[in-house]
CSV table of C-alpha atoms in Angstrom, one decimal:
chain,number,residue,atom,x,y,z
K,1,MET,CA,64.5,-7.8,88.3
K,2,ASP,CA,61.1,-9.5,88.6
K,3,SER,CA,60.0,-11.6,85.7
K,4,VAL,CA,57.6,-8.9,84.4
K,5,THR,CA,60.3,-6.2,84.3
K,6,GLN,CA,62.8,-8.7,82.9
K,7,ALA,CA,60.6,-9.6,80.0
K,8,PHE,CA,59.9,-6.0,79.1
K,9,VAL,CA,63.6,-5.0,79.3
K,10,ALA,CA,64.6,-7.9,77.1
K,11,HIS,CA,62.2,-6.7,74.3
K,12,ARG,CA,62.4,-3.0,74.8
K,13,ASN,CA,64.6,-2.2,71.8
K,14,LEU,CA,62.4,-4.3,69.6
K,15,LEU,CA,59.3,-2.5,70.9
K,16,PHE,CA,60.8,0.9,70.4
K,17,THR,CA,61.6,-0.1,66.8
K,18,VAL,CA,58.0,-1.2,66.1
K,19,ALA,CA,56.6,2.0,67.5
K,20,TYR,CA,59.1,4.2,65.7
K,21,GLU,CA,58.5,2.5,62.3
K,22,MET,CA,54.8,3.0,62.8
K,23,LEU,CA,55.1,6.7,63.9
K,24,GLY,CA,58.3,8.1,62.5
K,25,SER,CA,58.7,9.9,65.8
K,26,ALA,CA,61.1,8.9,68.5
K,27,ALA,CA,59.4,11.0,71.1
K,28,ASP,CA,56.0,9.4,70.4
K,29,ALA,CA,57.6,6.0,70.3
K,30,GLU,CA,58.9,6.6,73.8
K,31,ASP,CA,55.4,7.6,74.9
K,32,VAL,CA,54.1,4.4,73.4
K,33,LEU,CA,56.6,2.3,75.4
K,34,GLN,CA,55.6,4.0,78.6
K,35,GLU,CA,52.0,3.1,77.9
K,36,THR,CA,53.0,-0.4,76.9
K,37,TRP,CA,54.9,-0.9,80.2
K,38,LEU,CA,51.9,0.3,82.3
K,39,ARG,CA,49.6,-2.3,80.6
K,40,TRP,CA,52.3,-5.0,80.7
K,41,MET,CA,52.5,-4.6,84.5
K,42,GLY,CA,49.0,-5.8,84.9
K,43,VAL,CA,49.4,-8.9,82.8
K,44,ASP,CA,49.5,-12.4,84.4
K,45,LEU,CA,52.5,-14.0,82.7
K,46,ASP,CA,51.1,-17.4,83.3
K,47,THR,CA,48.5,-16.7,80.7
K,48,VAL,CA,51.0,-15.5,78.1
K,49,ARG,CA,52.3,-18.1,75.7
K,50,ASP,CA,54.6,-15.8,73.6
K,51,GLN,CA,55.9,-12.8,75.5
K,52,ARG,CA,57.4,-11.2,72.4
K,53,ALA,CA,54.1,-11.4,70.4
K,54,TYR,CA,52.1,-10.2,73.3
K,55,LEU,CA,54.3,-7.2,73.9
K,56,ILE,CA,54.2,-6.3,70.2
K,57,ARG,CA,50.4,-6.5,70.3
K,58,ILE,CA,50.2,-4.0,73.1
K,59,THR,CA,52.7,-1.7,71.5
K,60,THR,CA,50.9,-1.9,68.1
K,61,ARG,CA,47.6,-0.9,69.7
K,62,GLN,CA,49.1,2.0,71.5
K,63,ALA,CA,51.0,3.1,68.4
K,64,LEU,CA,47.8,3.0,66.3
K,65,SER,CA,46.1,5.3,68.8
K,66,HIS,CA,49.1,7.7,68.6
K,67,LEU,CA,49.2,7.5,64.9
K,68,ARG,CA,45.7,8.9,64.6
K,69,THR,CA,46.6,11.7,67.0
K,70,LEU,CA,49.8,12.3,65.1
K,71,GLY,CA,47.9,12.6,61.8
K,72,ARG,CA,45.8,15.4,63.2
K,73,ARG,CA,48.9,17.1,64.5
K,74,LYS,CA,50.5,16.9,61.0
K,75,GLU,CA,47.5,18.7,59.5
K,76,SER,CA,48.5,21.9,61.2
K,77,TYR,CA,52.2,21.4,60.9
K,78,VAL,CA,54.1,24.3,59.3
K,79,GLY,CA,55.8,23.2,56.1
K,80,PRO,CA,56.8,19.7,55.1
K,81,TRP,CA,56.8,17.0,57.8
K,82,LEU,CA,59.8,14.7,58.0
K,83,PRO,CA,60.4,11.7,60.3
K,84,GLU,CA,62.6,12.3,63.4
K,85,PRO,CA,66.2,11.2,62.5
K,86,LEU,CA,68.0,8.7,64.7
K,87,LEU,CA,71.7,8.3,65.1
K,88,THR,CA,72.2,4.6,64.6
K,89,ALA,CA,75.0,2.1,65.3
K,90,PRO,CA,76.8,0.3,62.4
K,91,ASP,CA,75.0,-3.0,63.2
K,92,VAL,CA,71.8,-1.4,62.0
K,93,ALA,CA,73.3,-0.8,58.5
K,94,GLU,CA,74.6,-4.4,58.5
K,95,ASP,CA,71.0,-5.7,58.8
K,96,ILE,CA,69.9,-4.7,55.3
K,97,GLU,CA,66.2,-5.3,55.8
K,98,LEU,CA,66.1,-3.3,59.1
K,99,ALA,CA,68.2,-0.5,57.6
K,100,ASP,CA,65.8,-0.3,54.6
K,101,SER,CA,62.7,-0.3,56.8
K,102,VAL,CA,63.9,2.6,59.0
K,103,SER,CA,65.5,4.7,56.2
K,104,MET,CA,64.1,8.2,55.8
K,105,ALA,CA,63.0,7.4,52.3
K,106,MET,CA,61.0,4.3,53.5
K,107,LEU,CA,59.5,6.1,56.4
K,108,LEU,CA,58.2,8.7,54.0
K,109,VAL,CA,56.7,5.9,51.9
K,110,LEU,CA,55.0,4.4,55.0
K,111,GLU,CA,53.5,7.8,55.7
K,112,THR,CA,51.4,7.3,52.6
K,113,LEU,CA,49.7,4.2,54.1
K,114,ALA,CA,46.5,4.3,56.2
K,115,PRO,CA,47.2,3.6,59.9
K,116,THR,CA,46.1,-0.1,59.8
K,117,GLU,CA,47.9,-0.7,56.5
K,118,ARG,CA,51.1,0.7,58.0
K,119,ALA,CA,50.8,-1.5,61.1
K,120,VAL,CA,50.1,-4.6,59.1
K,121,PHE,CA,53.0,-3.9,56.7
K,122,VAL,CA,55.5,-3.2,59.5
K,123,LEU,CA,54.5,-6.3,61.5
K,124,ARG,CA,54.5,-8.6,58.6
K,125,GLU,CA,57.3,-7.4,56.3
K,126,VAL,CA,59.8,-6.1,58.9
K,127,PHE,CA,59.1,-8.2,62.0
K,128,GLY,CA,57.7,-11.4,60.4
K,129,LEU,CA,54.7,-11.9,62.6
K,130,ARG,CA,52.1,-14.4,61.5
K,131,TYR,CA,48.8,-13.2,60.1
K,132,ASP,CA,46.9,-14.5,63.1
K,133,GLU,CA,49.2,-12.6,65.5
K,134,ILE,CA,48.8,-9.4,63.5
K,135,ALA,CA,45.0,-9.9,63.4
K,136,GLU,CA,44.9,-9.8,67.2
K,137,ALA,CA,47.0,-6.6,67.3
K,138,VAL,CA,44.9,-4.7,64.8
K,139,ASP,CA,41.5,-6.2,65.7
K,140,LYS,CA,40.9,-7.7,62.2
K,141,SER,CA,40.3,-11.2,61.0
K,142,PRO,CA,43.4,-13.1,59.6
K,143,ALA,CA,41.7,-13.1,56.1
K,144,ALA,CA,41.3,-9.3,56.3
K,145,VAL,CA,44.9,-8.9,57.4
K,146,ARG,CA,46.1,-10.9,54.4
K,147,GLN,CA,44.2,-8.6,52.1
K,148,ILE,CA,45.5,-5.5,53.8
K,149,ALA,CA,49.1,-6.9,53.7
K,150,HIS,CA,48.8,-7.6,49.9
K,151,ARG,CA,47.4,-4.1,49.3
K,152,ALA,CA,50.1,-2.4,51.5
K,153,ARG,CA,52.9,-4.4,49.8
K,154,ALA,CA,51.8,-3.3,46.4
K,155,HIS,CA,51.5,0.3,47.5
K,156,VAL,CA,55.0,0.3,49.0
K,157,SER,CA,56.6,-1.5,46.1
K,158,ALA,CA,55.3,1.2,43.7
K,159,ARG,CA,56.8,4.0,45.8
K,160,ARG,CA,60.0,2.6,47.3
K,161,PRO,CA,63.5,3.5,45.8
K,162,ARG,CA,64.3,1.9,42.5
K,163,GLY,CA,67.5,0.0,42.0
K,164,VAL,CA,68.4,0.2,45.7
K,165,ALA,CA,72.0,1.2,46.2
K,166,SER,CA,74.4,-0.9,48.2
K,167,ALA,CA,75.9,0.5,51.4
K,168,VAL,CA,79.2,1.2,49.5
K,169,GLU,CA,77.4,3.0,46.7
K,170,THR,CA,75.4,5.1,49.1
K,171,ARG,CA,78.4,6.1,51.1
K,172,ARG,CA,80.3,7.1,47.9
K,173,THR,CA,77.3,9.2,46.7
K,174,VAL,CA,77.0,10.9,50.1
K,175,GLU,CA,80.8,11.6,50.1
K,176,ALA,CA,80.6,13.0,46.5
K,177,PHE,CA,77.7,15.2,47.6
K,178,GLN,CA,79.6,16.5,50.6
K,179,ARG,CA,82.7,17.3,48.5
K,180,ALA,CA,80.6,19.1,45.9
K,181,VAL,CA,78.8,21.2,48.4
K,182,GLU,CA,81.9,22.1,50.5
K,183,THR,CA,83.9,23.0,47.4
K,184,GLY,CA,81.1,24.8,45.6
K,185,ASP,CA,81.7,22.4,42.6
K,186,LEU,CA,78.4,23.0,40.8
K,187,GLN,CA,79.1,20.6,38.0
K,188,ARG,CA,79.9,17.7,40.4
K,189,LEU,CA,76.7,18.5,42.2
K,190,LEU,CA,74.7,18.5,38.9
K,191,ASP,CA,76.3,15.1,38.1
K,192,ILE,CA,74.9,13.4,41.2
K,193,LEU,CA,71.5,15.0,41.5
K,194,ALA,CA,68.6,13.5,39.5
K,195,PRO,CA,66.8,15.9,37.1
K,196,ASN,CA,63.6,15.8,39.2
K,197,VAL,CA,65.3,15.8,42.6
K,198,VAL,CA,63.2,17.0,45.5
K,199,LEU,CA,64.5,18.9,48.5
K,200,LEU,CA,62.3,18.8,51.6
K,201,THR,CA,63.2,21.0,54.6
K,202,ASP,CA,61.4,20.5,57.9
K,203,GLY,CA,61.6,23.5,60.2
K,204,GLY,CA,58.3,22.9,61.9
K,205,GLY,CA,57.7,26.7,62.0
K,206,VAL,CA,60.4,27.0,64.6
K,207,VAL,CA,63.4,27.7,62.4
K,208,GLN,CA,63.6,29.0,58.8
K,209,ALA,CA,62.9,26.4,56.2
K,210,ALA,CA,61.2,26.2,52.8
K,211,LEU,CA,57.4,25.9,53.3
K,212,ALA,CA,57.0,23.8,50.1
K,213,PRO,CA,59.2,21.2,48.3
K,214,ILE,CA,62.0,22.5,46.1
K,215,VAL,CA,61.8,20.5,42.9
K,216,GLY,CA,64.3,20.2,40.0
K,217,VAL,CA,68.1,20.0,39.8
K,218,ASP,CA,68.6,23.6,39.0
K,219,GLN,CA,66.5,24.9,41.8
K,220,VAL,CA,68.0,22.5,44.4
K,221,ALA,CA,71.6,23.2,43.3
K,222,HIS,CA,70.9,26.9,43.5
K,223,VAL,CA,69.6,26.6,47.1
K,224,LEU,CA,72.6,24.4,48.1
K,225,GLY,CA,75.1,26.7,46.5
K,226,ARG,CA,73.6,29.7,48.3
K,227,ILE,CA,74.0,28.2,51.8
K,228,ALA,CA,77.1,26.1,51.2
K,229,ALA,CA,79.5,28.7,52.6
K,230,THR,CA,77.7,28.5,56.0
K,231,MET,CA,77.8,24.7,56.2
K,232,SER,CA,80.1,22.5,58.2
K,233,LEU,CA,79.3,19.0,57.2
K,234,GLN,CA,79.9,15.9,59.3
K,235,PRO,CA,79.4,12.4,58.0
K,236,THR,CA,77.3,10.2,60.2
K,237,GLN,CA,75.0,7.2,60.2
K,238,VAL,CA,71.3,8.2,60.4
K,239,ASN,CA,68.5,5.6,60.3
K,240,GLY,CA,70.8,3.0,59.0
K,241,ASP,CA,72.1,5.0,56.1
K,242,PRO,CA,75.1,7.4,55.6
K,243,ALA,CA,73.9,11.0,56.1
K,244,LEU,CA,75.3,14.4,57.0
K,245,ILE,CA,75.0,16.6,60.0
K,246,VAL,CA,75.2,20.3,59.4
K,247,ARG,CA,76.8,22.2,62.3
K,248,LEU,CA,76.6,25.9,62.9
K,249,GLY,CA,78.6,27.3,65.8
K,250,GLY,CA,79.4,23.8,67.0
K,251,GLY,CA,75.8,22.8,67.5
K,252,ILE,CA,73.6,20.6,65.3
K,253,ASP,CA,71.6,22.8,62.9
K,254,THR,CA,70.3,20.3,60.3
K,255,VAL,CA,70.4,16.6,59.5
K,256,MET,CA,70.5,15.8,55.8
K,257,ALA,CA,69.5,12.3,54.6
K,258,MET,CA,69.0,11.2,51.0
K,259,ARG,CA,67.1,8.9,48.7
K,260,ILE,CA,69.2,7.4,46.0
K,261,ASP,CA,67.7,5.8,42.9
K,262,ASP,CA,69.9,4.2,40.2
K,263,GLY,CA,73.0,6.0,41.5
K,264,LEU,CA,71.4,9.5,41.5
K,265,ILE,CA,70.1,11.5,44.5
K,266,THR,CA,66.3,11.9,43.9
K,267,GLY,CA,65.4,13.1,47.4
K,268,LEU,CA,67.1,15.3,50.0
K,269,TYR,CA,65.6,15.4,53.4
K,270,ALA,CA,66.8,18.3,55.6
K,271,VAL,CA,65.5,18.1,59.2
K,272,ARG,CA,65.9,21.4,61.0
K,273,ASN,CA,63.2,21.4,63.6
K,274,PRO,CA,65.1,21.5,66.9
K,275,ASP,CA,62.5,19.3,68.5
K,276,LYS,CA,63.5,16.5,66.2
K,277,LEU,CA,67.2,16.7,66.7
K,278,SER,CA,67.5,15.5,70.3
K,279,HIS,CA,68.2,11.9,69.5
K,280,LEU,CA,71.4,12.8,67.6
K,281,GLU,CA,73.6,13.1,70.6
K,282,ARG,CA,73.6,9.4,71.3
K,283,GLU,CA,73.1,6.2,69.3
K,284,THR,CA,69.7,4.6,69.3
K,285,THR,CA,69.6,0.8,69.4
K,286,LEU,CA,67.1,-0.7,66.9
K,287,ARG,CA,66.2,-4.4,66.8
K,288,ARG,CA,64.1,-6.8,64.7
């Protein structure tokens, strides 16, 4: 490979992770990488001091453009919008900071940030870029970036899961949830669902799904009990966390991820939109 291609390939997984964390969409992240590659081809490498930082800067600018387009798309989306789930390798779960940053719960928290705030938070907190490097990526001064980073950290801190469960605790909770659903054990289900648990189902108007959040332990347990007989649950690793794949007729029907606070399930995220399930047939490599 020539040096331009070699540099891009060496950082490709990192760039995909940056774009995905900013967009919550693997398909859009792939589009961003294509655009990043086209711009990178025209760069004179002799003028680039830090190839990683330069590539992240290009990717960030393209992702910000997509993020604004994606925001308009979400305004007309049918029902709740959830991030596109990724089948991830065990090494993602072993990197605690990376796993936390790509979890479904965290991606939903990042959705509440403004586009520039999201970019600054991701680049600073996840990828450790300097303020001056981030400033070049988002076209702000380093001083402004510091203020944005402070505001974004406070916003995320107030909304991220409390008492973050360990990988072992999370796996046990998911296994207990699976047994309760498969056996129809209502009491066991009630024991692991928080009183104010929220179930979000993303069908995108393509398949049947609740058009509004289902809130409260009784309502959520009722819905799960009603559909349990049709479910075939397969444990898996999605976005760095244990999750469940629901199969119907051998095919993937739904991916169910969870938010766990203080040992109880406070959020259930059921992605049913077929357009968002294509990345579950193979592992996606994520890198910091």
